[in-house]
Amino acid sequence: MTMNEQRPLGSPFTAAIRAQDIVAGRDLSRTTAVVTGGYSGLGLETTRALVSAGARVVVPARRPHVARAALQGVGNCEVVPMDLADLDSVRSAAAHIGDSLGRLDLLMAVAGVMATPERRVGPGWEGHLAANHFGHFTLACELYPLLAAAGGARVVVNSSAGHALTGIRRHDPHFRTGYDKWLAYGQSKTANALFAVHLDALGRDDGVRAFALHPGKIITGLQREMSLPEQIDRGWVDEHGNVIGAGFKTPSQGAATGLWAATCPLLDGRGGLYLEDCDVARASAPDASMDDGGVHAYAVDPEGAARLWDISAAATGAAPISR
């Protein structure tokens, strides 16, 4: 994959399209999917849309009781306990999924944390990198045999325009020299994008293709660690918490790009791409801000993706994926 491939394909959909419109008329009755975070925000909209089209969905959840309550009435889905920040929990969930599924057509990495206070997990890892990247990295590696068995699986990873905040901080990825919650979030979103690039390179011969995406600006539970005054100061909401910022999507609109990545025939034979607004994102200028759209070169760089993969594999001890 090169930056030359980061060009819109002319998708018929727009930023305003909703999740249910993406799957309308599709028969996903032979599709199995795992959706992390599939019980709240964009993940819940994703689960509902997939199930409505006939898919069987497994939802790994850090709070299983909350997930089961949120998914009550949503058919053909199963909740599996899993905490992305606890790799033993991730491996246990993957083993359970492997016992219940013969193949996996879709792995949708929707769960994440944003702008949290400084947290250390595992052997002192920075919390965003651990939950947003290492957890999903390990889950994908553990589930890879199921993905390969599908003969045409897709992995869809929710990144963010926040990747524009920073590349991978190779000198200090875990913020030992001073914590910045927005740089920590941004680094994890760059990691999500690079993860999709190298997973696609490793998996394409097995029919496993991977994509990363920016879902858009949406107010969901992702902002739960931010105070109301901070959200007001950013121009996102009013004093009552109502969304007022320009360009915000509903959760259903925010889930649409991920569902498009999972199901669109326009993406057949493609992978390792960064998407937004239900199309391939354009390359952005080096000095572009996160509000300008597009994807920075460092977030889709194959060499950077391979380096991050090696670092992640060494850190997590995840099972190798051979080409």
Coordinates of C-alpha atoms in Angstrom, one line a residue:
M1 CA 0.0 0.0 0.0
T2 CA 1.2 3.5 -0.9
M3 CA -0.1 7.0 -0.4
N4 CA -1.0 6.9 -4.1
E5 CA -3.8 4.4 -3.2
Q6 CA -5.3 6.9 -0.7
R7 CA -7.7 8.3 -3.2
P8 CA -11.5 8.3 -2.9
L9 CA -13.2 5.6 -5.0
G10 CA -16.4 7.6 -5.8
S11 CA -18.6 5.8 -3.3
P12 CA -22.3 6.4 -3.7
F13 CA -22.6 7.1 0.1
T14 CA -22.0 10.4 1.9
A15 CA -21.1 11.5 5.4
A16 CA -24.8 11.7 6.2
I17 CA -25.6 8.0 5.5
R18 CA -26.8 5.9 8.4
A19 CA -25.8 2.4 9.5
Q20 CA -29.1 0.9 8.6
D21 CA -28.8 2.3 5.0
I22 CA -25.4 0.6 4.5
V23 CA -26.8 -2.9 5.2
A24 CA -30.3 -2.3 3.6
G25 CA -31.0 -5.2 1.2
R26 CA -27.9 -7.1 2.2
D27 CA -28.1 -10.8 3.3
L28 CA -25.5 -11.4 5.9
S29 CA -27.1 -14.6 7.2
R30 CA -23.8 -16.5 6.5
T31 CA -21.7 -13.9 8.2
T32 CA -20.0 -14.2 11.6
A33 CA -18.7 -11.1 13.3
V34 CA -16.9 -10.0 16.4
V35 CA -17.6 -6.4 17.4
T36 CA -15.5 -5.0 20.3
G37 CA -17.4 -2.3 22.2
G38 CA -20.5 -3.6 20.4
Y39 CA -22.9 -2.6 23.2
S40 CA -22.6 1.2 23.3
G41 CA -22.2 4.1 21.0
L42 CA -20.9 3.2 17.5
G43 CA -20.4 -0.4 18.5
L44 CA -24.1 -0.8 19.4
E45 CA -25.2 0.7 16.2
T46 CA -22.8 -1.6 14.3
T47 CA -24.2 -4.7 16.2
R48 CA -27.8 -3.8 15.5
A49 CA -27.1 -3.2 11.8
L50 CA -25.3 -6.5 11.4
V51 CA -27.9 -8.5 13.2
S52 CA -30.7 -6.8 11.2
A53 CA -29.0 -8.1 8.1
G54 CA -28.8 -11.6 9.4
A55 CA -25.3 -11.8 10.8
R56 CA -24.3 -13.7 13.9
V57 CA -22.4 -11.3 16.2
V58 CA -20.2 -11.9 19.2
V59 CA -19.7 -8.9 21.5
P60 CA -16.6 -9.0 23.8
A61 CA -17.4 -6.7 26.7
R62 CA -15.5 -5.4 29.8
R63 CA -18.9 -5.0 31.5
P64 CA -20.9 -8.1 30.4
H65 CA -23.9 -7.3 32.5
V66 CA -24.1 -3.8 31.0
A67 CA -23.7 -5.3 27.5
R68 CA -26.4 -7.9 28.0
A69 CA -28.8 -5.2 29.2
A70 CA -28.0 -2.9 26.2
L71 CA -28.4 -5.8 23.8
Q72 CA -31.7 -7.1 25.2
G73 CA -34.0 -7.6 22.3
V74 CA -31.2 -7.7 19.7
G75 CA -31.2 -11.2 18.4
N76 CA -28.4 -13.6 17.3
C77 CA -25.7 -12.0 19.4
E78 CA -23.6 -13.3 22.3
V79 CA -21.7 -11.4 24.9
V80 CA -18.2 -12.6 26.0
P81 CA -16.4 -11.1 28.9
M82 CA -13.2 -9.3 27.8
D83 CA -11.1 -6.4 29.0
L84 CA -8.8 -5.0 26.2
A85 CA -6.3 -3.7 28.8
D86 CA -5.9 -7.2 30.3
L87 CA -4.2 -9.5 27.7
D88 CA -5.0 -12.7 29.7
S89 CA -8.7 -11.6 29.4
V90 CA -8.3 -11.1 25.7
R91 CA -6.8 -14.5 25.2
S92 CA -9.5 -16.1 27.3
A93 CA -12.2 -14.4 25.2
A94 CA -10.5 -15.4 22.0
A95 CA -10.4 -19.0 23.1
H96 CA -14.1 -18.9 23.9
I97 CA -14.8 -17.5 20.5
G98 CA -12.7 -20.1 18.9
D99 CA -14.7 -22.8 20.6
S100 CA -18.0 -21.5 19.3
L101 CA -17.1 -20.3 15.8
G102 CA -15.6 -22.3 12.9
R103 CA -14.7 -19.2 11.0
L104 CA -14.8 -15.4 11.4
D105 CA -15.8 -13.2 8.5
L106 CA -15.6 -9.8 10.3
L107 CA -13.5 -8.5 13.1
M108 CA -14.6 -5.0 14.0
A109 CA -12.4 -3.2 16.5
V110 CA -14.7 -0.4 17.6
A111 CA -14.0 -0.2 21.4
G112 CA -11.6 2.4 22.7
V113 CA -10.7 5.0 25.3
M114 CA -10.0 8.7 24.8
A115 CA -8.3 11.5 26.7
T116 CA -8.2 9.6 30.0
P117 CA -6.1 10.5 33.1
E118 CA -2.8 8.8 33.2
R119 CA -3.2 5.1 33.7
R120 CA -0.6 2.3 33.7
V121 CA -1.6 -1.3 32.8
G122 CA 0.2 -4.5 32.5
P123 CA 4.0 -4.0 32.9
G124 CA 3.6 -0.2 33.0
W125 CA 2.1 0.4 29.6
E126 CA 0.4 3.7 28.8
G127 CA -3.4 3.1 29.0
H128 CA -4.5 4.3 25.6
L129 CA -1.8 2.3 23.7
A130 CA -2.6 -0.8 25.8
A131 CA -6.4 -0.8 25.4
N132 CA -6.8 0.8 21.9
H133 CA -3.8 -1.0 20.2
F134 CA -2.2 -3.8 22.2
G135 CA -5.6 -5.3 23.1
H136 CA -6.9 -5.3 19.6
F137 CA -3.6 -6.5 18.2
T138 CA -3.6 -9.5 20.5
L139 CA -7.2 -10.3 19.8
A140 CA -6.6 -10.2 16.0
C141 CA -3.6 -12.4 16.3
E142 CA -5.4 -14.9 18.5
L143 CA -8.4 -15.0 16.1
Y144 CA -6.4 -15.1 13.0
P145 CA -6.9 -18.8 12.2
L146 CA -10.7 -18.1 12.2
L147 CA -10.2 -15.2 9.9
A148 CA -8.1 -17.2 7.5
A149 CA -10.7 -20.0 7.6
A150 CA -13.3 -17.6 6.3
G151 CA -11.7 -17.3 2.9
G152 CA -12.4 -13.6 2.5
A153 CA -12.5 -12.0 6.0
R154 CA -12.2 -8.3 6.7
V155 CA -10.8 -6.6 9.8
V156 CA -12.0 -3.1 10.4
V157 CA -10.2 -0.9 12.9
N158 CA -11.6 2.3 14.3
S159 CA -8.8 4.9 14.2
S160 CA -9.5 8.6 14.3
A161 CA -8.7 12.0 12.9
G162 CA -6.8 12.2 16.2
H163 CA -4.0 10.3 14.5
A164 CA -3.0 13.8 13.1
L165 CA -1.8 14.7 16.7
T166 CA 1.3 12.5 16.6
G167 CA 3.0 9.6 15.0
I168 CA 4.4 6.7 17.0
R169 CA 6.6 8.2 19.7
R170 CA 9.5 5.7 19.3
H171 CA 11.6 7.7 21.8
D172 CA 8.9 7.4 24.6
P173 CA 5.8 5.5 23.6
H174 CA 4.6 5.1 27.1
F175 CA 5.1 8.7 28.2
R176 CA 7.7 8.0 30.9
T177 CA 8.9 11.6 30.6
G178 CA 5.6 13.4 31.0
Y179 CA 2.0 12.5 30.2
D180 CA -0.3 14.3 27.7
K181 CA -3.7 12.7 27.3
W182 CA -4.3 14.0 23.8
L183 CA -0.9 12.9 22.5
A184 CA -1.5 9.5 24.1
Y185 CA -4.8 9.2 22.4
G186 CA -3.4 10.4 19.1
Q187 CA -0.5 7.9 19.2
S188 CA -2.9 5.0 19.9
K189 CA -5.0 6.1 16.9
T190 CA -1.9 6.2 14.6
A191 CA -1.1 2.7 16.0
N192 CA -4.6 1.5 15.0
A193 CA -4.1 2.7 11.4
L194 CA -0.6 1.2 11.1
F195 CA -1.9 -2.1 12.6
A196 CA -4.4 -2.4 9.7
V197 CA -1.7 -1.7 7.2
H198 CA 0.6 -4.5 8.3
L199 CA -2.2 -7.0 9.1
D200 CA -3.4 -6.5 5.6
A201 CA 0.1 -7.2 4.2
L202 CA 0.4 -10.4 6.2
G203 CA -3.1 -11.6 5.7
R204 CA -3.9 -10.9 2.0
D205 CA -2.7 -14.3 0.8
D206 CA -5.2 -15.9 3.2
G207 CA -8.0 -13.5 2.0
V208 CA -7.8 -11.5 5.1
R209 CA -8.0 -7.7 4.3
A210 CA -7.8 -4.9 6.8
F211 CA -8.9 -1.3 6.9
A212 CA -8.7 1.6 9.4
L213 CA -11.1 4.5 9.5
H214 CA -12.1 7.8 11.0
P215 CA -15.8 7.4 11.9
G216 CA -16.3 11.2 12.2
K217 CA -17.0 13.5 15.1
I218 CA -19.6 11.9 17.4
I219 CA -20.6 12.5 21.0
T220 CA -20.8 9.0 22.6
G221 CA -19.5 7.4 25.8
L222 CA -16.0 7.8 24.4
Q223 CA -16.1 11.3 25.9
R224 CA -16.9 10.0 29.4
E225 CA -13.5 10.9 30.8
M226 CA -13.8 14.5 29.8
S227 CA -15.6 17.0 32.0
L228 CA -18.5 19.0 30.8
P229 CA -16.6 22.3 31.0
E230 CA -13.8 20.8 28.8
Q231 CA -16.4 19.7 26.2
I232 CA -18.0 23.2 26.3
D233 CA -14.6 24.9 25.9
R234 CA -14.0 22.8 22.8
G235 CA -17.3 24.0 21.3
W236 CA -18.8 20.5 21.3
V237 CA -21.8 20.9 23.6
D238 CA -23.8 23.5 25.5
E239 CA -24.1 23.8 29.3
H240 CA -26.8 21.1 29.2
G241 CA -24.6 18.6 27.3
N242 CA -26.5 19.0 24.0
V243 CA -24.3 18.8 20.8
I244 CA -23.8 22.1 19.2
G245 CA -20.5 21.7 17.3
A246 CA -20.5 21.8 13.6
G247 CA -19.9 18.6 11.6
F248 CA -21.0 16.2 14.3
K249 CA -22.6 12.9 13.2
T250 CA -25.2 10.8 15.0
P251 CA -23.9 7.5 16.3
S252 CA -25.7 5.7 13.4
Q253 CA -23.9 7.9 10.9
G254 CA -20.7 7.4 12.8
A255 CA -21.1 3.6 12.5
A256 CA -21.7 3.8 8.7
T257 CA -18.1 3.9 7.5
G258 CA -17.1 0.8 9.5
L259 CA -20.1 -1.1 8.1
W260 CA -19.2 0.1 4.6
A261 CA -15.7 -1.1 5.1
A262 CA -17.0 -4.5 6.3
T263 CA -19.5 -5.1 3.4
C264 CA -18.8 -2.9 0.4
P265 CA -17.9 -4.7 -2.9
L266 CA -16.0 -1.6 -4.0
L267 CA -13.3 -2.7 -1.5
D268 CA -12.9 -6.3 -2.9
G269 CA -9.3 -6.9 -3.6
R270 CA -8.2 -3.9 -1.6
G271 CA -6.8 -3.4 1.8
G272 CA -4.4 -1.5 4.1
L273 CA -6.4 1.7 3.4
Y274 CA -7.6 4.4 5.7
L275 CA -11.2 5.4 5.2
E276 CA -13.6 8.2 6.1
D277 CA -17.2 9.2 5.2
C278 CA -17.8 5.8 3.5
D279 CA -14.9 6.2 1.0
V280 CA -11.1 5.9 0.9
A281 CA -9.6 9.0 2.5
R282 CA -7.4 11.3 0.6
A283 CA -3.8 11.9 1.6
S284 CA -3.4 14.9 3.8
A285 CA -0.7 17.6 3.8
P286 CA 2.1 17.1 6.4
D287 CA 0.9 20.2 8.3
A288 CA -2.8 19.4 8.2
S289 CA -4.7 19.4 11.5
M290 CA -7.1 16.8 12.7
D291 CA -10.0 18.9 11.5
D292 CA -8.8 18.9 7.9
G293 CA -9.6 15.3 7.1
G294 CA -7.5 12.8 5.2
V295 CA -4.7 10.6 6.4
H296 CA -1.1 11.5 7.3
A297 CA 1.6 9.6 5.5
Y298 CA 3.1 8.3 8.7
A299 CA -0.2 6.5 9.6
V300 CA -0.2 4.4 6.5
D301 CA 3.6 3.9 6.0
P302 CA 4.4 0.2 5.4
E303 CA 7.8 0.4 7.0
G304 CA 6.4 2.1 10.1
A305 CA 3.6 -0.4 10.2
A306 CA 6.1 -3.3 10.1
R307 CA 8.2 -1.7 12.9
L308 CA 5.1 -1.3 15.1
W309 CA 4.0 -4.8 14.5
D310 CA 7.4 -6.2 15.7
I311 CA 7.3 -3.9 18.8
S312 CA 3.7 -5.0 19.5
A313 CA 4.5 -8.7 19.1
A314 CA 7.5 -8.5 21.4
A315 CA 5.5 -6.6 24.0
T316 CA 2.4 -8.8 24.0
G317 CA 3.8 -12.2 23.1
A318 CA 1.0 -12.5 20.6
A319 CA 1.0 -15.5 18.3
P320 CA 2.8 -14.8 15.0
I321 CA 1.0 -14.5 11.7
S322 CA 3.1 -15.9 8.9
R323 CA 2.9 -14.8 5.3

